[in-house]
Short mmCIF file of C-alpha atoms in Angstrom, two decimals:
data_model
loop_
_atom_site.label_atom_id
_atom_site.label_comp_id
_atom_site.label_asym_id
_atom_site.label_seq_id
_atom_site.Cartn_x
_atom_site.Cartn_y
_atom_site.Cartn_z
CA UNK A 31 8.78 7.25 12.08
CA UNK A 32 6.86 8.78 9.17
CA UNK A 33 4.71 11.83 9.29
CA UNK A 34 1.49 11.43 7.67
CA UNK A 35 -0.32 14.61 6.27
CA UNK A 36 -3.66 15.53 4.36
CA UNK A 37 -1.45 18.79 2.19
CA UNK A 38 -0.41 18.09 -1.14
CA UNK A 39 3.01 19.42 -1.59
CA UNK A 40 2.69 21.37 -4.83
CA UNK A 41 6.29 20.84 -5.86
CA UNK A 42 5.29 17.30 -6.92
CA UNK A 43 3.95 17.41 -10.76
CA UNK A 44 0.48 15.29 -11.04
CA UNK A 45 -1.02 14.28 -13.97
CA UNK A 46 -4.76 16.21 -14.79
CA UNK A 47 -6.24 13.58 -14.27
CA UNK A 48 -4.87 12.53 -10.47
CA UNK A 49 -3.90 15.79 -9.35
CA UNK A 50 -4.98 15.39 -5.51
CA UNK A 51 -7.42 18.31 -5.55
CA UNK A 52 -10.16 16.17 -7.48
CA UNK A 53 -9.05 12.39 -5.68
CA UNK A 54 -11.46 10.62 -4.03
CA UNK A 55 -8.47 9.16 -1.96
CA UNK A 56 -5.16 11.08 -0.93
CA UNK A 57 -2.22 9.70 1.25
CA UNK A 58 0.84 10.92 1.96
CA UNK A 59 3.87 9.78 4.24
CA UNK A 60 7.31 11.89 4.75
CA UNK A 61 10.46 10.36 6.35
CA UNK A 62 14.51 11.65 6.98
CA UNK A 63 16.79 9.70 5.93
CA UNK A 64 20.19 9.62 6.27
CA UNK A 65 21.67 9.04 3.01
CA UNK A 66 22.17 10.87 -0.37
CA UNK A 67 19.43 11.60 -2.43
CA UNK A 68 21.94 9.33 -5.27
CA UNK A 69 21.41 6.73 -2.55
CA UNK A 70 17.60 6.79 -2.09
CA UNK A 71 16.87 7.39 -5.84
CA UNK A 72 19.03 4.03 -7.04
CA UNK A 73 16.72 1.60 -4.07
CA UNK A 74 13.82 3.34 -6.01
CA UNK A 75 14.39 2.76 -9.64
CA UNK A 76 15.41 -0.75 -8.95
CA UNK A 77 11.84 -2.02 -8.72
CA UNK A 78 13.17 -5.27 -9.49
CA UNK A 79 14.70 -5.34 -6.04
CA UNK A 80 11.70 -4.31 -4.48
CA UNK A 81 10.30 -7.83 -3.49
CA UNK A 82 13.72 -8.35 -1.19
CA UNK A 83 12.88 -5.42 1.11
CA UNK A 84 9.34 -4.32 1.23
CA UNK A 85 6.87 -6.86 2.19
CA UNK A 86 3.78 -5.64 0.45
CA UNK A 87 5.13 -6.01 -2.85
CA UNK A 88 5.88 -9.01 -5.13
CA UNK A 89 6.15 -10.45 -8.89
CA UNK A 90 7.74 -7.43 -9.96
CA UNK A 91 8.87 -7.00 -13.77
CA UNK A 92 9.79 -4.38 -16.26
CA UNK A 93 7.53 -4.12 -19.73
CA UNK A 94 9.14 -1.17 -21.09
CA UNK A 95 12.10 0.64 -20.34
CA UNK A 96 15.06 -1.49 -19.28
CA UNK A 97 15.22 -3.29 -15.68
CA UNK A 98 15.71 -0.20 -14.14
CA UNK A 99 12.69 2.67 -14.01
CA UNK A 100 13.94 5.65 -16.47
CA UNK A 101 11.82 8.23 -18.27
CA UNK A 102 8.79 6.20 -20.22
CA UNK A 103 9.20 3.08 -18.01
CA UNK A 104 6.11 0.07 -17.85
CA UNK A 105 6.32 -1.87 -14.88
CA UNK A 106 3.73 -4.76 -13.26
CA UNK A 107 3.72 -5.69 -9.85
CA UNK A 108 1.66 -7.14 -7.17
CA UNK A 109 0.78 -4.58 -3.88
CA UNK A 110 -1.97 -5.47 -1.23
CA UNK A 111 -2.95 -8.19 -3.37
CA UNK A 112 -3.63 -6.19 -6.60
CA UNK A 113 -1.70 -6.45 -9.92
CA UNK A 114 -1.01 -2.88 -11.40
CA UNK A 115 0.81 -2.03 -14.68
CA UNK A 116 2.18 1.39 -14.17
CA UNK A 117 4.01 3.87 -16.69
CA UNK A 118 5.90 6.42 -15.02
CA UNK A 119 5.02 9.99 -16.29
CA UNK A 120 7.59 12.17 -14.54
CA UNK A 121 11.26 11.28 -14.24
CA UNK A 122 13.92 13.68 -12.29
CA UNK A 123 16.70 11.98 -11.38
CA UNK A 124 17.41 12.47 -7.72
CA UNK A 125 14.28 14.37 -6.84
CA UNK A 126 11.25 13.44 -7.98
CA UNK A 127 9.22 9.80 -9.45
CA UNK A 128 5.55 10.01 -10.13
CA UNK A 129 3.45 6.58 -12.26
CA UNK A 130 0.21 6.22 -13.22
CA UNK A 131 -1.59 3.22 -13.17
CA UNK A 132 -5.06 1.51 -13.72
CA UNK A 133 -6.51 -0.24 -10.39
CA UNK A 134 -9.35 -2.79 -9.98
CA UNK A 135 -13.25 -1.91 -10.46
CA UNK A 136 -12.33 1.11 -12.71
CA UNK A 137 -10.48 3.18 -10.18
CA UNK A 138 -6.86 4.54 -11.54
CA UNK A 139 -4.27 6.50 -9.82
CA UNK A 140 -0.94 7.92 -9.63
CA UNK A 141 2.20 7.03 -7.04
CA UNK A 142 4.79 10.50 -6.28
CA UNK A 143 8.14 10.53 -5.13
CA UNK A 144 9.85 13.46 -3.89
CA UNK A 145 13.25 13.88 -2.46
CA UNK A 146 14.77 17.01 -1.23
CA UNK A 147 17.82 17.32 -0.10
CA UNK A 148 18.44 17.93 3.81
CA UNK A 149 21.45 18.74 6.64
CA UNK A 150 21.87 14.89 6.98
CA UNK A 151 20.54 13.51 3.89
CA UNK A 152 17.39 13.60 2.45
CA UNK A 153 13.94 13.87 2.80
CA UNK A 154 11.19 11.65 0.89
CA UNK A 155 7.61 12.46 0.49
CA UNK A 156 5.32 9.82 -0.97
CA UNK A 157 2.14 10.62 -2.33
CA UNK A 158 -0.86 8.94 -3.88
CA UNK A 159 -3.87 10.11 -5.74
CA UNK A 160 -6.48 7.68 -6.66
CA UNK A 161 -10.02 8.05 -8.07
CA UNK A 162 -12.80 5.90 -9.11
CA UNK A 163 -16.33 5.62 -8.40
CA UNK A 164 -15.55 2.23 -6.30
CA UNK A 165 -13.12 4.28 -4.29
CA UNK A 166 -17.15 6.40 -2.27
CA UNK A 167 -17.43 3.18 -0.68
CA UNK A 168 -13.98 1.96 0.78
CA UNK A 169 -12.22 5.69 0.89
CA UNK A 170 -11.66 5.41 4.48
CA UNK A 171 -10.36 2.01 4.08
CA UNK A 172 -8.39 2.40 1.34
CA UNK A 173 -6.51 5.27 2.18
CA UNK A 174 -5.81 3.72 6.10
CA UNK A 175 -4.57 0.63 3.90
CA UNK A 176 -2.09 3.41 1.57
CA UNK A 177 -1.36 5.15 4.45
CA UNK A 178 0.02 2.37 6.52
CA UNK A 179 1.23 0.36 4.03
CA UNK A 180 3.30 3.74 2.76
CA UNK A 181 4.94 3.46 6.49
CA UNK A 182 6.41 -0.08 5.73
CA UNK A 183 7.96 1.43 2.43
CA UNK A 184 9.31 4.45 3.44
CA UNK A 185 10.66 2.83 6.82
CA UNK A 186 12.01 -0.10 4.46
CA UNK A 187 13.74 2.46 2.13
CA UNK A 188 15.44 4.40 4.79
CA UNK A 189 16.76 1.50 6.15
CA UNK A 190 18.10 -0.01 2.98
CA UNK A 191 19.73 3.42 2.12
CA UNK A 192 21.12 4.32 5.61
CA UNK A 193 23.01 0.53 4.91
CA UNK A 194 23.96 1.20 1.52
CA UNK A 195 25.33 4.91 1.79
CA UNK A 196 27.56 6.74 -0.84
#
């Protein structure tokens, strides 16, 4: 269903300090769907929402910003059994999604989005850039556990938006 990859697509805008060159772990996952990028983009910013239709995710709730994501956004939320407070740093409506965020044991990190428009819909890349000392000793692990736990979203998302088309 999704195609995982090790290459960085350099339309996505990282922050310095995550960019994926320098990450002690990198994943990214790519799916087609077939719906509007309008379509994918509103499941996205709802992160309220998320909870009802991806299963690694829970106690979601906006800090700053509205109860929608928008440009400036704080968020918390619960994924793989972590809380993370994310700010999101790069806001295109449509195309492209990126938040950073502190992680446990003094790793940090930041979560793309990228959607590009295609013959029957869209396509999403997800991509995440994490670093932290903790990260040498579980980077295998950790990015098997982004990696597959990636899948669930982006297969999730596509089938959410392939329901809810415009």
């Amino acid at each position: 269903m999704t195609k995982p990859a090790r290459t960085p697509d350099p339309r996505i805008t990282w922050p310095a300090e995550h960019a994926p060159a320098s990450a002690m772990v990198f994943a990214q996952n790519i799916v087609d769907i077939e719906a509007s990028p309008e379509a994918v983009w509103s499941q996205l910013v709802d992160c309220v929402a998320w909870p009802q239709w991806y299963k690694h995710c829970s106690d979601v709730s906006t800090l700053r910003g509205g109860s929608r994501l928008n440009p400036g956004s704080k968020f918390r939320f619960k994924a793989l059994g972590f809380y993370f407070e994310p700010e999101v740093v790069t806001f295109e409506p449509h195309r492209m999604l990126v938040w950073s965020a502190k992680g446990p044991a003094g790793t940090s990190g930041s979560h793309a989005w990228y959607i590009e428009p295609s013959p029957r819909g869209c396509r999403v890349i997800t991509e995440e850039s994490q670093i932290g000392l903790f990260l040498f000793f579980l980077r295998a692990r950790t990015r098997d556990r982004l990696l597959t736990s990636h899948e669930e979203w982006l297969r999730s998302l596509k089938e959410r938006a392939e329901a809810r088309r415009d």
